[in-house]
Coordinates of C-alpha atoms in Angstrom, one line a residue:
M1 CA -20.8 5.9 19.7
L2 CA -22.7 8.9 18.2
H3 CA -23.1 12.4 19.5
A4 CA -25.2 15.2 18.2
P5 CA -23.4 17.7 15.9
G6 CA -21.8 20.4 18.1
T7 CA -21.6 18.2 21.2
L8 CA -18.4 18.6 23.1
T9 CA -17.0 15.2 24.0
V10 CA -14.2 14.8 26.6
F11 CA -12.1 11.6 26.5
L12 CA -10.8 11.1 30.1
N13 CA -8.6 8.9 32.1
A14 CA -6.1 8.1 29.3
R15 CA -2.4 8.3 28.5
I16 CA -2.4 10.4 25.4
L17 CA 0.7 10.3 23.3
T18 CA 0.1 13.2 20.9
L19 CA 3.4 12.9 18.9
D20 CA 3.4 16.7 19.0
P21 CA 6.7 17.8 20.5
R22 CA 5.0 21.0 21.8
R23 CA 2.9 18.8 24.2
P24 CA 3.9 15.2 23.9
T25 CA 1.6 13.7 26.5
A26 CA -1.8 14.5 28.0
A27 CA -4.4 12.8 30.2
A28 CA -7.5 14.0 28.5
M29 CA -8.8 15.4 25.1
A30 CA -11.7 17.5 24.2
V31 CA -13.4 16.9 20.8
Q32 CA -16.1 18.9 19.0
D33 CA -17.5 18.8 15.5
G34 CA -14.9 16.2 14.5
L35 CA -11.9 18.3 15.5
I36 CA -9.6 18.3 18.5
L37 CA -10.5 21.3 20.6
A38 CA -7.8 20.8 23.3
V39 CA -5.6 18.3 25.0
G40 CA -4.4 18.6 28.6
T41 CA -4.9 17.5 32.1
Q42 CA -8.2 16.0 33.2
E43 CA -9.0 19.1 35.2
E44 CA -8.4 21.4 32.3
M45 CA -10.6 19.4 30.0
L46 CA -13.4 19.1 32.5
A47 CA -13.3 22.8 32.9
L48 CA -14.1 23.1 29.2
A49 CA -17.0 20.7 29.5
G50 CA -20.3 22.2 30.2
P51 CA -23.3 20.2 31.5
E52 CA -24.2 19.1 28.0
A53 CA -20.7 17.6 27.3
A54 CA -20.4 13.8 26.8
L55 CA -17.7 12.1 28.9
V56 CA -15.9 9.0 27.7
D57 CA -13.8 7.1 30.3
L58 CA -10.9 5.3 28.5
Q59 CA -10.0 3.5 31.7
G60 CA -6.3 4.3 31.6
Q61 CA -5.6 3.1 28.1
V62 CA -3.2 4.6 25.6
V63 CA -4.3 7.0 22.8
L64 CA -2.2 7.7 19.7
P65 CA -2.9 9.5 16.4
G66 CA -4.9 7.2 14.1
F67 CA -2.7 4.9 12.1
H68 CA -2.4 5.9 8.5
D69 CA -1.3 3.6 5.6
S70 CA 0.4 5.6 2.9
H71 CA -0.1 3.0 0.1
M72 CA -2.3 0.0 -0.3
H73 CA -5.0 -1.5 -2.6
L74 CA -8.1 -1.6 -0.4
L75 CA -10.6 -2.4 -3.2
S76 CA -8.4 -5.1 -4.6
W77 CA -8.0 -6.6 -1.2
G78 CA -11.8 -6.7 -0.8
L79 CA -12.3 -8.3 -4.2
T80 CA -9.6 -11.0 -3.5
M81 CA -11.5 -12.1 -0.4
D82 CA -14.0 -14.0 -2.7
G83 CA -11.2 -15.8 -4.7
V84 CA -8.8 -18.6 -4.1
Q85 CA -6.8 -17.8 -1.0
L86 CA -3.2 -18.7 -1.8
T87 CA -1.3 -16.7 0.8
G88 CA -0.5 -19.7 3.0
V89 CA 0.3 -22.3 0.4
R90 CA 3.8 -23.8 0.8
S91 CA 4.1 -26.0 -2.3
M92 CA 2.9 -26.5 -5.8
R93 CA 0.8 -29.5 -4.6
E94 CA -0.9 -27.3 -2.0
L95 CA -1.6 -24.6 -4.6
I96 CA -3.2 -27.2 -7.0
A97 CA -5.3 -28.6 -4.1
E98 CA -6.6 -25.2 -3.1
G99 CA -7.7 -24.5 -6.7
Q100 CA -9.4 -27.9 -7.0
A101 CA -11.2 -27.4 -3.6
Y102 CA -12.4 -23.9 -4.7
I103 CA -14.0 -25.3 -7.8
R104 CA -15.8 -27.9 -5.8
D105 CA -17.0 -25.3 -3.3
N106 CA -17.9 -22.7 -6.0
P107 CA -19.5 -24.6 -8.9
G108 CA -21.0 -21.5 -10.5
R109 CA -17.7 -19.7 -11.0
Q110 CA -16.8 -19.1 -14.6
W111 CA -13.2 -17.8 -14.0
I112 CA -11.1 -19.1 -11.2
I113 CA -9.1 -16.2 -9.7
G114 CA -6.6 -16.5 -6.9
R115 CA -3.9 -14.4 -5.4
G116 CA -1.1 -14.5 -2.8
F117 CA 1.3 -17.4 -3.6
S118 CA 5.1 -17.0 -3.3
D119 CA 7.3 -19.3 -5.2
E120 CA 10.1 -18.4 -2.8
V121 CA 8.7 -20.9 -0.3
F122 CA 8.2 -23.7 -2.9
T123 CA 10.7 -26.6 -3.4
P124 CA 12.0 -26.3 -6.0
R125 CA 11.5 -22.5 -6.3
R126 CA 9.5 -22.0 -9.5
L127 CA 6.4 -20.3 -10.7
P128 CA 3.3 -22.3 -11.6
T129 CA 3.0 -23.1 -15.3
R130 CA 0.0 -23.8 -17.6
E131 CA 0.6 -27.5 -17.0
D132 CA 0.4 -27.1 -13.2
L133 CA -2.9 -25.1 -13.4
D134 CA -4.3 -27.5 -16.0
Q135 CA -4.3 -30.1 -13.2
I136 CA -6.9 -27.9 -11.5
S137 CA -9.1 -27.5 -14.6
T138 CA -8.9 -27.3 -18.4
V139 CA -12.5 -26.2 -18.6
H140 CA -12.4 -23.1 -16.4
P141 CA -9.9 -20.3 -17.3
I142 CA -7.6 -19.9 -14.3
I143 CA -5.5 -16.9 -13.3
F144 CA -3.4 -17.0 -10.1
T145 CA -1.5 -13.8 -9.3
R146 CA 1.7 -13.9 -7.4
V147 CA 1.8 -12.2 -4.0
C148 CA 3.7 -9.2 -5.5
G149 CA 0.9 -8.5 -8.0
H150 CA 3.4 -8.2 -10.9
I151 CA 3.3 -11.8 -12.2
C152 CA 0.4 -14.1 -12.9
S153 CA 0.2 -17.8 -13.9
V154 CA -2.6 -18.9 -16.2
N155 CA -3.8 -22.2 -17.5
S156 CA -4.2 -23.4 -21.1
R157 CA -7.8 -22.3 -21.3
A158 CA -7.0 -18.8 -20.3
L159 CA -4.2 -18.6 -22.8
E160 CA -6.6 -19.8 -25.5
L161 CA -9.3 -17.3 -24.6
A162 CA -6.6 -14.5 -24.7
G163 CA -5.2 -15.7 -28.0
I164 CA -1.7 -16.0 -26.6
N165 CA 0.5 -18.5 -28.5
G166 CA 4.0 -18.9 -29.7
E167 CA 3.5 -16.1 -32.2
T168 CA 2.3 -13.5 -29.7
A169 CA 4.7 -10.6 -29.3
D170 CA 5.6 -9.3 -25.8
P171 CA 3.6 -6.2 -25.1
A172 CA 5.5 -3.0 -24.2
G173 CA 6.5 -3.1 -20.6
G174 CA 5.6 -6.8 -20.2
R175 CA 6.9 -10.3 -20.9
I176 CA 5.4 -13.6 -21.9
D177 CA 7.6 -16.5 -20.5
R178 CA 8.3 -19.1 -23.2
D179 CA 9.6 -22.6 -23.2
P180 CA 13.1 -22.3 -24.6
A181 CA 12.7 -25.7 -26.4
T182 CA 9.4 -25.0 -28.2
G183 CA 8.9 -21.2 -28.0
Q184 CA 5.4 -21.8 -26.6
P185 CA 4.1 -19.7 -23.7
T186 CA 4.6 -21.4 -20.3
G187 CA 1.5 -19.6 -18.8
V188 CA 3.7 -17.1 -16.8
L189 CA 2.9 -13.5 -17.7
R190 CA 4.9 -10.6 -16.3
E191 CA 3.9 -6.9 -15.8
N192 CA 1.9 -5.5 -18.8
A193 CA 1.6 -9.0 -20.3
M194 CA -0.9 -9.8 -17.5
D195 CA -3.3 -7.4 -19.1
L196 CA -3.7 -9.7 -22.1
V197 CA -5.7 -12.0 -19.8
T198 CA -7.0 -9.7 -17.0
R199 CA -8.9 -7.6 -19.6
L200 CA -11.1 -10.6 -20.2
L201 CA -12.3 -10.9 -16.6
P202 CA -15.9 -10.1 -16.0
S203 CA -16.2 -6.5 -14.7
P204 CA -17.7 -6.2 -11.1
T205 CA -20.7 -3.9 -10.7
V206 CA -20.7 -0.8 -8.6
E207 CA -22.5 -2.8 -5.9
D208 CA -19.8 -5.4 -6.0
Y209 CA -17.2 -2.7 -5.5
K210 CA -19.1 -1.2 -2.6
R211 CA -19.4 -4.6 -0.8
A212 CA -15.6 -5.1 -1.3
I213 CA -14.7 -1.7 0.0
C214 CA -16.9 -2.0 3.1
R215 CA -15.6 -5.5 3.8
A216 CA -11.9 -4.5 3.5
G217 CA -12.4 -1.1 5.1
T218 CA -14.0 -2.6 8.2
E219 CA -11.1 -5.0 8.7
A220 CA -8.6 -2.1 8.2
A221 CA -10.4 0.0 10.8
A222 CA -10.3 -2.9 13.3
L223 CA -6.5 -2.8 13.0
G224 CA -6.5 0.9 14.0
L225 CA -6.3 2.5 10.6
T226 CA -8.2 5.8 10.3
T227 CA -6.9 6.8 6.9
V228 CA -5.7 4.7 4.0
Q229 CA -4.2 5.9 0.7
T230 CA -5.4 3.4 -1.8
N231 CA -4.5 2.8 -5.4
D232 CA -7.9 1.7 -6.6
L233 CA -8.6 3.8 -9.7
H234 CA -7.2 2.3 -12.9
G235 CA -7.1 4.1 -16.2
A236 CA -9.8 6.1 -17.9
S237 CA -11.9 3.0 -18.7
G238 CA -11.8 1.5 -15.3
L239 CA -12.1 4.7 -13.3
Q240 CA -15.8 5.6 -13.3
D241 CA -17.4 2.6 -11.6
R242 CA -14.8 2.4 -8.9
L243 CA -15.0 6.1 -8.1
Q244 CA -18.8 5.9 -8.1
A245 CA -18.7 3.2 -5.5
Y246 CA -16.5 5.3 -3.2
L247 CA -18.6 8.4 -3.8
D248 CA -21.8 6.5 -3.0
L249 CA -20.4 5.1 0.2
D250 CA -19.1 8.5 1.3
Q251 CA -22.3 10.3 0.6
A252 CA -24.2 7.6 2.6
G253 CA -21.9 7.9 5.5
Q254 CA -20.9 4.2 5.1
L255 CA -17.1 4.5 4.9
P256 CA -15.5 3.0 8.0
L257 CA -12.3 5.2 7.7
R258 CA -10.9 8.0 5.6
I259 CA -9.9 7.3 2.0
I260 CA -7.4 9.1 -0.2
L261 CA -7.6 7.6 -3.7
Q262 CA -4.6 7.1 -6.0
A263 CA -5.2 6.7 -9.7
S264 CA -3.1 4.5 -12.0
T265 CA -2.8 6.4 -15.3
P266 CA -0.5 4.5 -17.6
T267 CA -1.1 6.7 -20.6
L268 CA -1.4 10.4 -21.2
E269 CA -5.1 9.9 -22.2
D270 CA -5.7 8.3 -18.8
L271 CA -3.8 11.0 -16.9
R272 CA -5.8 13.8 -18.6
A273 CA -9.1 12.1 -18.0
Y274 CA -8.2 11.8 -14.3
A275 CA -7.1 15.4 -14.2
E276 CA -10.5 16.5 -15.3
I277 CA -12.2 14.4 -12.7
Y278 CA -9.8 15.7 -10.1
R279 CA -10.7 19.3 -10.9
S280 CA -14.5 18.7 -10.7
C281 CA -14.7 16.2 -7.8
Q282 CA -15.1 17.9 -4.5
P283 CA -13.7 16.2 -1.4
G284 CA -16.3 14.4 0.7
A285 CA -16.7 13.8 4.4
Q286 CA -14.2 11.0 4.4
L287 CA -13.1 10.8 0.7
K288 CA -10.7 12.8 -1.4
L289 CA -8.8 12.3 -4.6
G290 CA -5.0 12.0 -4.4
P291 CA -2.0 11.5 -6.6
V292 CA -1.5 10.0 -10.0
K293 CA 0.1 6.6 -9.6
L294 CA 2.6 5.4 -12.2
Y295 CA 4.6 2.2 -12.4
A296 CA 8.3 2.5 -13.4
D297 CA 9.2 -1.2 -13.0
G298 CA 8.0 -4.5 -11.5
S299 CA 8.9 -6.5 -8.4
L300 CA 11.9 -8.2 -6.9
G301 CA 10.0 -11.5 -6.4
G302 CA 9.3 -11.7 -10.1
R303 CA 12.7 -10.3 -11.1
T304 CA 11.0 -7.5 -13.0
A305 CA 12.2 -4.7 -10.7
A306 CA 14.7 -2.7 -13.0
L307 CA 18.3 -2.9 -11.7
S308 CA 21.5 -1.2 -12.8
L309 CA 23.2 -4.6 -12.7
P310 CA 22.0 -8.1 -13.8
Y311 CA 20.2 -10.1 -11.3
A312 CA 22.7 -12.2 -9.3
D313 CA 20.5 -15.3 -9.4
A314 CA 19.3 -14.7 -13.0
P315 CA 22.1 -12.9 -14.9
E316 CA 20.2 -13.1 -18.2
T317 CA 17.9 -10.3 -17.0
D318 CA 18.2 -6.9 -15.2
G319 CA 14.4 -6.5 -14.9
V320 CA 11.7 -4.5 -16.8
L321 CA 11.4 -0.8 -17.3
I322 CA 7.8 0.0 -18.0
Y323 CA 8.6 3.2 -19.9
Q324 CA 11.4 4.7 -21.9
Q325 CA 12.8 7.8 -20.2
A326 CA 11.0 10.2 -22.6
E327 CA 7.6 8.4 -22.0
L328 CA 7.9 8.8 -18.2
D329 CA 9.1 12.4 -18.6
A330 CA 5.9 13.1 -20.6
L331 CA 3.6 11.6 -17.9
V332 CA 5.3 13.3 -15.0
C333 CA 5.5 16.7 -16.8
T334 CA 1.8 16.4 -17.7
A335 CA 0.9 15.7 -14.1
A336 CA 2.9 18.8 -13.1
E337 CA 1.1 20.9 -15.8
Y338 CA -2.2 20.0 -14.1
D339 CA -0.6 20.5 -10.6
L340 CA -1.3 16.8 -9.7
Q341 CA 1.0 15.1 -7.3
V342 CA 2.7 12.0 -8.6
A343 CA 3.5 8.8 -6.8
V344 CA 5.7 6.4 -8.8
H345 CA 6.3 2.7 -8.1
A346 CA 10.0 2.2 -8.3
I347 CA 11.6 -0.9 -6.6
G348 CA 14.9 -1.2 -8.5
D349 CA 17.6 1.4 -8.7
A350 CA 17.5 1.7 -12.5
A351 CA 13.8 2.6 -12.2
L352 CA 14.6 5.1 -9.4
D353 CA 17.1 6.8 -11.7
Q354 CA 14.3 7.3 -14.3
V355 CA 11.8 8.6 -11.7
L356 CA 14.3 11.2 -10.2
N357 CA 15.2 12.3 -13.7
S358 CA 11.5 12.8 -14.6
C359 CA 10.7 14.7 -11.4
E360 CA 13.7 17.0 -11.8
R361 CA 12.7 17.8 -15.4
A362 CA 9.1 18.4 -14.5
R363 CA 10.0 20.8 -11.8
E364 CA 12.3 22.7 -14.2
R365 CA 9.5 23.0 -16.7
H366 CA 6.7 23.7 -14.2
P367 CA 8.3 25.7 -11.3
N368 CA 4.9 26.4 -9.7
W369 CA 4.1 22.7 -9.3
S370 CA 3.0 21.9 -5.8
W371 CA 5.7 19.2 -5.7
R372 CA 6.1 16.5 -3.1
P373 CA 6.6 13.7 -5.6
R374 CA 6.6 10.3 -4.1
V375 CA 8.6 7.2 -4.8
I376 CA 6.6 4.1 -3.7
H377 CA 8.7 1.3 -2.4
A378 CA 12.3 2.6 -3.0
Q379 CA 13.6 -0.8 -2.0
I380 CA 16.9 -1.2 -4.0
T381 CA 18.7 2.2 -3.8
R382 CA 22.2 3.5 -4.0
Y383 CA 23.6 6.1 -1.7
D384 CA 24.0 8.7 -4.4
Q385 CA 20.3 8.3 -5.2
L386 CA 19.3 8.8 -1.6
E387 CA 21.3 12.0 -1.5
R388 CA 19.5 13.1 -4.6
M389 CA 16.1 12.3 -3.2
A390 CA 16.9 14.3 -0.1
R391 CA 18.2 17.2 -2.2
L392 CA 15.0 17.2 -4.4
G393 CA 12.6 16.7 -1.5
V394 CA 11.2 13.5 -2.8
V395 CA 9.1 11.5 -0.3
A396 CA 9.7 7.8 0.2
D397 CA 6.7 5.6 0.7
I398 CA 8.2 2.5 2.4
Q399 CA 6.7 -0.8 3.6
P400 CA 8.5 -2.2 6.6
I401 CA 6.3 -5.3 6.5
F402 CA 8.1 -6.4 3.3
V403 CA 11.4 -7.1 5.2
P404 CA 10.3 -10.2 7.2
T405 CA 9.6 -11.9 3.9
D406 CA 12.2 -10.3 1.6
L407 CA 15.3 -10.6 3.9
H408 CA 15.5 -14.2 3.0
F409 CA 16.3 -13.6 -0.7
V410 CA 17.3 -10.0 -1.4
E411 CA 21.1 -10.4 -1.4
R412 CA 20.9 -13.7 -3.2
R413 CA 18.7 -12.0 -5.8
V414 CA 20.4 -8.6 -6.4
G415 CA 23.9 -9.3 -5.2
A416 CA 25.9 -7.7 -2.3
T417 CA 26.6 -4.5 -4.2
L418 CA 23.0 -3.5 -4.7
A419 CA 21.8 -4.9 -1.4
Q420 CA 24.1 -2.5 0.5
Y421 CA 21.4 0.2 0.7
A422 CA 18.4 -2.0 0.3
Y423 CA 15.4 -1.0 2.5
A424 CA 17.6 1.8 3.9
W425 CA 15.1 3.5 6.2
K426 CA 17.5 4.8 8.8
T427 CA 19.8 6.2 6.1
M428 CA 16.8 7.9 4.5
Q429 CA 15.8 9.6 7.7
R430 CA 19.4 10.6 8.5
L431 CA 19.7 12.3 5.1
G432 CA 16.4 14.1 5.7
I433 CA 14.2 12.2 3.3
R434 CA 10.6 12.3 4.4
T435 CA 9.3 8.8 4.9
A436 CA 5.7 7.5 4.9
G437 CA 4.8 3.9 6.0
G438 CA 2.4 1.6 4.4
S439 CA 1.7 -2.1 3.7
D440 CA 0.9 -2.4 -0.1
C441 CA -2.0 -4.7 1.1
P442 CA -2.9 -7.3 -0.1
V443 CA 0.7 -7.9 -1.0
E444 CA 1.3 -7.9 2.8
P445 CA -1.2 -7.6 5.7
C446 CA -2.1 -4.0 6.6
N447 CA -1.6 -4.4 10.4
P448 CA 0.3 -1.2 11.4
L449 CA 1.5 -2.9 14.6
A450 CA 3.1 -5.6 12.5
G451 CA 4.7 -2.8 10.5
L452 CA 6.0 -1.2 13.6
H453 CA 7.5 -4.5 14.7
A454 CA 9.2 -5.0 11.3
A455 CA 10.6 -1.4 11.4
L456 CA 12.1 -2.0 14.9
T457 CA 13.5 -5.5 14.4
R458 CA 14.1 -6.2 10.7
Q459 CA 13.5 -9.9 11.5
D460 CA 11.2 -12.6 10.3
G461 CA 8.5 -14.2 12.5
T462 CA 11.1 -16.6 14.0
G463 CA 13.5 -13.9 15.1
Y464 CA 15.9 -14.5 12.2
P465 CA 18.5 -13.1 11.8
P466 CA 19.7 -12.3 15.3
G467 CA 19.9 -8.6 15.7
G468 CA 18.0 -8.0 12.5
W469 CA 18.9 -7.9 8.8
Q470 CA 21.2 -4.9 8.1
P471 CA 20.5 -3.8 11.7
Q472 CA 22.0 -0.3 11.1
E473 CA 18.7 0.5 9.2
R474 CA 16.4 -0.3 12.2
L475 CA 14.2 2.5 13.4
T476 CA 13.4 3.7 16.9
I477 CA 9.8 3.4 18.2
E478 CA 9.4 7.1 17.9
E479 CA 10.5 7.0 14.2
A480 CA 8.4 4.0 13.5
L481 CA 5.2 5.6 15.0
Q482 CA 5.8 8.7 12.8
L483 CA 6.0 6.4 9.8
F484 CA 2.3 5.5 10.3
S485 CA 1.0 8.9 11.4
S486 CA 2.8 12.2 10.5
G487 CA 4.8 10.7 7.6
P488 CA 1.7 9.7 5.5
A489 CA 0.0 13.0 6.5
Y490 CA 2.9 14.9 5.1
A491 CA 3.0 12.8 2.0
A492 CA -0.6 13.6 1.3
H493 CA -0.3 17.4 2.0
E494 CA -2.4 16.9 5.2
E495 CA 0.1 17.6 8.0
H496 CA -2.2 20.4 9.1
L497 CA -5.1 17.9 9.6
K498 CA -3.5 14.6 10.7
G499 CA -0.5 13.0 12.2
T500 CA -0.5 14.5 15.7
L501 CA -3.2 14.9 18.3
S502 CA -3.1 18.7 18.3
P503 CA -5.8 21.4 18.7
G504 CA -7.5 22.1 15.4
K505 CA -6.6 18.8 13.8
L506 CA -9.1 16.0 13.0
A507 CA -10.1 13.8 15.9
D508 CA -8.8 10.6 14.4
F509 CA -7.2 8.4 17.0
V510 CA -6.6 4.9 18.1
V511 CA -7.0 3.4 21.6
L512 CA -4.6 0.7 22.7
P513 CA -4.4 -1.3 26.0
A514 CA -0.6 -0.6 26.3
D515 CA 2.0 1.9 25.2
P516 CA 3.9 0.5 22.2
A517 CA 7.0 2.4 23.4
A518 CA 6.9 0.5 26.7
L519 CA 6.6 -3.0 25.1
D520 CA 9.2 -5.4 23.8
P521 CA 8.9 -5.2 20.0
W522 CA 7.7 -8.8 19.9
E523 CA 4.7 -7.9 22.1
L524 CA 3.5 -5.6 19.4
L525 CA 2.4 -8.7 17.3
D526 CA 0.0 -9.7 20.1
L527 CA -1.3 -6.2 20.9
K528 CA -5.0 -5.7 19.9
V529 CA -6.6 -2.4 19.1
S530 CA -9.3 -1.4 21.6
A531 CA -11.0 1.2 19.4
A532 CA -10.5 3.5 16.4
Y533 CA -12.1 6.9 16.2
V534 CA -12.6 9.0 13.0
G535 CA -13.7 12.5 13.6
G536 CA -14.4 11.7 17.2
L537 CA -16.8 8.9 16.3
Q538 CA -15.9 5.3 17.2
M539 CA -15.6 3.2 14.0
S540 CA -14.2 0.0 15.4
P541 CA -14.9 -2.3 17.0

């Protein structure tokens, strides 16, 4: 639905939930030049509308601020759509069969790339090895990435091409799994060890990236997302083509939603390169550059999240810290020097200790830093750390959609002591920690309505456990809606533009057939988005 620039559009006959406490509900909204001009009664908005105004009858539907995902991987999601789809496999046999079928259906593929399996649902629970993947092919190199994105399994051909053998040393911040009897690599690579193989993959072109962005972005918009913060820029070497793809799409008006890019900068060289681009790159119509993204540890599923205690189900390890404290300090302090926001992946409590130390030191050395550092995930936390986060003003980027999967293994994995304040969303809010909701897609689906359901119930898809896992950490519907609206806006320094339907803010909103607050939480899983608007223009369906 397109209107000429300057046209005043009035959206009528709606139940508008503004999430603005100054005027929480309205029946109509006036939009002009991509901004909200006013909200109020139907009579008030019609009085604003001259004879040239466009009128849109929403037929009694519910309007909310557009959903906002604070952390995902949009481009990676789009690229995985062309690979082996492993999300639904329930056994090693199914995984092997999917790989074999993919080769039959895609005879021209050189590398066989898949993502999405979880060994937690396999019997027995174990990661695929080179021997398993060799049953798919010994001719094609194969790389299958676990759902978490922090572990991959490769076949013998991929190990050969990468030069990985029994003599290969573990890279810093990574681990090569080895057969204890022979010392030879099993084919399982963790964290930075994955780079030994992934750096051999053919590089997509700018056009490949653009197709992937549009494909994933269109699906995200159909779910009611009007902004996503996406970690799609990787290091100095992999930054230019990906950024160019986004710039081209924005300049052509082809982005189906707003994009805030996060940039992984694992080295000081990468960080400084991004800082120069950040300084020179002007925000576009629907695109802006966002924070530096750092990784402090790995994942719970792969037992690479860094814990202060040994893993309860693997006491020989306490996870992987990607950096020494001094190395992380240098990265965060350099970001502060350039006045760049930092968003640091930290799942385990040992990693969170490191991150909070680095942020505190950076603020001491650079008191004029714009601040608002972010911890992405913050899954295994201690109460003293949550108090410290609140005191420092650190934002927590949380993913409620993780809980339906993770609740089945968290306590078994980390033990009762560390599980006590795991995924502690209500405690965070009670302490005053600002929280922003996301999905980490493609780790989990980016459906915000499923995220709301998880935040409200803390149950899996069968309703287990009754009452929810650690039910004291469940959120109210008001708190959950803010997770996917005003929370991410604050995290991105955009609370003046997004998060509520208030005069002067961007006209980004979602239309639903029913009020989420009036539904049983389980009905949210069946609720379908009627339309998503960005700048007052309908982007989906």
